[in-house]
């Protein structure tokens, strides 16, 4: 007997959009993915996965969105500005990557 693979819907409900933030403000990058098996959500910034476990300013919200508390921005330190992508993974299915959203921090 052949194993029939049925199509499992796995897609983004919400993808992040470009954000203009003020220094010191809080920002939410929205992301939500749908699948029968709840996907594992991770975030990339400028192509590198963020380690949110040891991050006291950035946290993953229950729906998969990324919260950045008090955006840091100075002349020589711009850790939050950049390009963000939401990455959703379901082990048996694979990984989908959201559109790229740019976070820009406004100057004074």
Short mmCIF file of N, CA, C and O in Angstrom, two decimals, residues 16-77:
data_model
loop_
_atom_site.label_atom_id
_atom_site.label_comp_id
_atom_site.label_asym_id
_atom_site.label_seq_id
_atom_site.Cartn_x
_atom_site.Cartn_y
_atom_site.Cartn_z
N UNK A 16 4.90 40.40 9.33
CA UNK A 16 5.34 41.71 9.83
C UNK A 16 5.34 42.76 8.73
O UNK A 16 5.49 42.43 7.55
N UNK A 17 5.14 44.00 9.11
CA UNK A 17 5.19 45.12 8.16
C UNK A 17 6.25 46.10 8.63
O UNK A 17 6.67 46.10 9.78
N UNK A 18 6.68 46.97 7.71
CA UNK A 18 7.69 47.97 8.05
C UNK A 18 7.18 48.86 9.17
O UNK A 18 6.01 49.25 9.19
N UNK A 19 8.09 49.18 10.10
CA UNK A 19 7.73 49.97 11.26
C UNK A 19 8.69 51.14 11.40
O UNK A 19 9.91 50.98 11.23
N UNK A 20 8.14 52.31 11.70
CA UNK A 20 8.97 53.46 12.07
C UNK A 20 8.74 53.68 13.55
O UNK A 20 7.61 53.86 13.99
N UNK A 21 9.81 53.64 14.33
CA UNK A 21 9.69 53.74 15.77
C UNK A 21 10.49 54.92 16.28
O UNK A 21 11.43 55.38 15.64
N UNK A 22 10.11 55.39 17.45
CA UNK A 22 10.92 56.40 18.14
C UNK A 22 11.83 55.69 19.11
O UNK A 22 11.52 54.60 19.60
N UNK A 23 12.97 56.29 19.39
CA UNK A 23 13.88 55.73 20.37
C UNK A 23 13.17 55.62 21.71
O UNK A 23 12.45 56.54 22.11
N UNK A 24 13.34 54.49 22.40
CA UNK A 24 12.72 54.31 23.70
C UNK A 24 11.30 53.80 23.66
O UNK A 24 10.72 53.46 24.69
N UNK A 25 10.71 53.73 22.47
CA UNK A 25 9.34 53.22 22.34
C UNK A 25 9.36 51.69 22.32
O UNK A 25 10.40 51.07 22.17
N UNK A 26 8.19 51.10 22.47
CA UNK A 26 8.06 49.66 22.32
C UNK A 26 7.46 49.38 20.95
O UNK A 26 6.59 50.11 20.48
N UNK A 27 7.94 48.31 20.35
CA UNK A 27 7.50 47.95 19.00
C UNK A 27 7.05 46.50 18.99
O UNK A 27 7.68 45.65 19.64
N UNK A 28 5.96 46.23 18.28
CA UNK A 28 5.56 44.85 18.07
C UNK A 28 5.64 44.55 16.57
O UNK A 28 5.06 45.26 15.75
N UNK A 29 6.42 43.53 16.24
CA UNK A 29 6.47 43.02 14.87
C UNK A 29 5.50 41.85 14.84
O UNK A 29 5.72 40.84 15.52
N UNK A 30 4.41 42.00 14.09
CA UNK A 30 3.37 40.98 14.12
C UNK A 30 3.71 39.77 13.27
O UNK A 30 4.28 39.89 12.19
N UNK A 31 3.36 38.60 13.80
CA UNK A 31 3.53 37.37 13.05
C UNK A 31 2.62 36.30 13.64
O UNK A 31 2.56 36.15 14.86
N UNK A 32 1.93 35.60 12.76
CA UNK A 32 1.10 34.50 13.21
C UNK A 32 0.98 33.51 12.07
O UNK A 32 0.72 33.90 10.93
N UNK A 33 1.23 32.24 12.37
CA UNK A 33 1.18 31.21 11.34
C UNK A 33 0.13 30.17 11.72
O UNK A 33 -0.10 29.90 12.90
N UNK A 34 -0.50 29.60 10.70
CA UNK A 34 -1.56 28.61 10.93
C UNK A 34 -1.13 27.23 10.47
O UNK A 34 -0.60 27.07 9.37
N UNK A 35 -1.37 26.23 11.33
CA UNK A 35 -1.17 24.84 10.96
C UNK A 35 -1.89 23.99 12.00
O UNK A 35 -2.11 24.44 13.12
N UNK A 36 -2.24 22.73 11.62
CA UNK A 36 -2.87 21.84 12.60
C UNK A 36 -1.95 21.64 13.79
O UNK A 36 -2.38 21.65 14.94
N UNK A 37 -0.69 21.41 13.51
CA UNK A 37 0.32 21.33 14.56
C UNK A 37 0.84 22.74 14.80
O UNK A 37 1.30 23.37 13.85
N UNK A 38 0.77 23.25 16.03
CA UNK A 38 1.24 24.62 16.25
C UNK A 38 2.70 24.79 15.83
O UNK A 38 3.55 24.04 16.29
N UNK A 39 2.97 25.74 14.95
CA UNK A 39 4.35 25.93 14.49
C UNK A 39 5.23 26.54 15.57
O UNK A 39 4.74 27.25 16.45
N UNK A 40 6.51 26.25 15.46
CA UNK A 40 7.50 26.92 16.32
C UNK A 40 7.88 28.20 15.60
O UNK A 40 8.26 28.17 14.43
N UNK A 41 7.75 29.32 16.30
CA UNK A 41 8.04 30.61 15.68
C UNK A 41 9.40 31.11 16.16
O UNK A 41 9.69 31.09 17.35
N UNK A 42 10.21 31.54 15.22
CA UNK A 42 11.49 32.17 15.54
C UNK A 42 11.58 33.45 14.72
O UNK A 42 10.85 33.64 13.75
N UNK A 43 12.51 34.30 15.11
CA UNK A 43 12.71 35.56 14.39
C UNK A 43 14.14 35.69 13.94
O UNK A 43 15.06 35.33 14.66
N UNK A 44 14.30 36.25 12.74
CA UNK A 44 15.63 36.59 12.23
C UNK A 44 15.72 38.10 12.14
O UNK A 44 14.75 38.76 11.79
N UNK A 45 16.89 38.61 12.45
CA UNK A 45 17.18 40.02 12.22
C UNK A 45 18.41 40.08 11.35
O UNK A 45 19.44 39.49 11.69
N UNK A 46 18.29 40.76 10.22
CA UNK A 46 19.39 40.87 9.25
C UNK A 46 19.96 39.49 8.91
O UNK A 46 21.17 39.32 8.80
N UNK A 47 19.07 38.51 8.81
CA UNK A 47 19.48 37.17 8.37
C UNK A 47 19.98 36.25 9.46
O UNK A 47 20.32 35.10 9.18
N UNK A 48 20.05 36.72 10.70
CA UNK A 48 20.56 35.91 11.80
C UNK A 48 19.46 35.66 12.82
O UNK A 48 18.74 36.58 13.20
N UNK A 49 19.35 34.42 13.27
CA UNK A 49 18.32 34.11 14.27
C UNK A 49 18.58 34.86 15.57
O UNK A 49 19.72 34.93 16.04
N UNK A 50 17.52 35.42 16.13
CA UNK A 50 17.63 36.10 17.41
C UNK A 50 17.54 35.07 18.53
O UNK A 50 16.70 34.18 18.48
N UNK A 51 18.42 35.21 19.52
CA UNK A 51 18.31 34.36 20.70
C UNK A 51 17.49 35.12 21.73
O UNK A 51 17.99 35.99 22.43
N UNK A 52 16.19 34.79 21.80
CA UNK A 52 15.30 35.55 22.67
C UNK A 52 15.32 35.06 24.11
O UNK A 52 14.80 35.72 25.00
N UNK A 53 15.93 33.89 24.33
CA UNK A 53 15.96 33.33 25.69
C UNK A 53 16.72 34.24 26.64
O UNK A 53 16.28 34.50 27.75
N UNK A 54 17.85 34.74 26.18
CA UNK A 54 18.70 35.53 27.07
C UNK A 54 18.55 37.02 26.80
O UNK A 54 19.40 37.81 27.16
N UNK A 55 17.47 37.39 26.12
CA UNK A 55 17.27 38.78 25.73
C UNK A 55 16.27 39.43 26.66
O UNK A 55 15.12 39.00 26.74
N UNK A 56 16.69 40.46 27.35
CA UNK A 56 15.77 41.07 28.32
C UNK A 56 14.88 42.13 27.69
O UNK A 56 13.92 42.58 28.30
N UNK A 57 15.18 42.53 26.46
CA UNK A 57 14.36 43.56 25.81
C UNK A 57 13.44 43.04 24.73
O UNK A 57 12.46 43.67 24.38
N UNK A 58 13.79 41.89 24.18
CA UNK A 58 12.99 41.35 23.08
C UNK A 58 12.35 40.05 23.54
O UNK A 58 13.02 39.20 24.10
N UNK A 59 11.05 39.91 23.27
CA UNK A 59 10.40 38.66 23.65
C UNK A 59 9.38 38.21 22.62
O UNK A 59 8.80 39.02 21.91
N UNK A 60 9.21 36.90 22.58
CA UNK A 60 8.25 36.28 21.69
C UNK A 60 6.90 36.27 22.39
O UNK A 60 6.79 35.77 23.50
N UNK A 61 5.89 36.83 21.74
CA UNK A 61 4.54 36.83 22.31
C UNK A 61 3.84 35.52 21.95
O UNK A 61 4.24 34.83 21.02
N UNK A 62 2.79 35.18 22.70
CA UNK A 62 2.12 33.88 22.48
C UNK A 62 1.65 33.64 21.04
O UNK A 62 1.65 32.51 20.58
N UNK A 63 1.29 34.70 20.33
CA UNK A 63 0.80 34.51 18.96
C UNK A 63 1.93 34.42 17.94
O UNK A 63 1.69 34.21 16.76
N UNK A 64 3.18 34.61 18.39
CA UNK A 64 4.31 34.54 17.47
C UNK A 64 4.91 35.89 17.15
O UNK A 64 5.95 35.98 16.51
N UNK A 65 4.25 36.96 17.59
CA UNK A 65 4.77 38.30 17.34
C UNK A 65 5.99 38.57 18.20
O UNK A 65 6.19 37.93 19.23
N UNK A 66 6.79 39.53 17.75
CA UNK A 66 8.01 39.90 18.47
C UNK A 66 7.80 41.26 19.13
O UNK A 66 7.45 42.23 18.45
N UNK A 67 8.00 41.30 20.43
CA UNK A 67 7.90 42.57 21.17
C UNK A 67 9.31 43.07 21.47
O UNK A 67 10.14 42.33 22.00
N UNK A 68 9.57 44.31 21.09
CA UNK A 68 10.84 44.94 21.42
C UNK A 68 10.54 46.07 22.40
O UNK A 68 9.83 47.02 22.06
N UNK A 69 11.04 45.93 23.62
CA UNK A 69 10.82 46.95 24.64
C UNK A 69 11.89 48.03 24.53
O UNK A 69 13.05 47.72 24.34
N UNK A 70 11.48 49.25 24.69
CA UNK A 70 12.36 50.42 24.67
C UNK A 70 13.49 50.29 23.66
O UNK A 70 14.60 49.91 23.98
N UNK A 71 13.15 50.61 22.43
CA UNK A 71 14.08 50.55 21.31
C UNK A 71 15.35 51.36 21.62
O UNK A 71 15.26 52.49 22.09
N UNK A 72 16.49 50.74 21.40
CA UNK A 72 17.78 51.38 21.66
C UNK A 72 18.31 51.95 20.35
O UNK A 72 18.31 51.28 19.33
N UNK A 73 18.72 53.20 20.41
CA UNK A 73 19.24 53.82 19.19
C UNK A 73 20.12 55.00 19.54
O UNK A 73 19.68 55.99 20.09
N UNK A 74 21.39 54.87 19.21
CA UNK A 74 22.30 56.00 19.37
C UNK A 74 23.20 56.04 18.15
O UNK A 74 23.11 55.17 17.28
N UNK A 75 24.07 57.01 18.12
CA UNK A 75 24.90 57.19 16.94
C UNK A 75 25.72 55.94 16.61
O UNK A 75 25.85 55.56 15.46
N UNK A 76 26.22 55.28 17.66
CA UNK A 76 27.10 54.14 17.43
C UNK A 76 26.50 52.80 17.83
O UNK A 76 27.16 51.77 17.73
N UNK A 77 25.26 52.82 18.30
CA UNK A 77 24.64 51.58 18.75
C UNK A 77 23.19 51.53 18.25
O UNK A 77 22.34 52.24 18.75
#
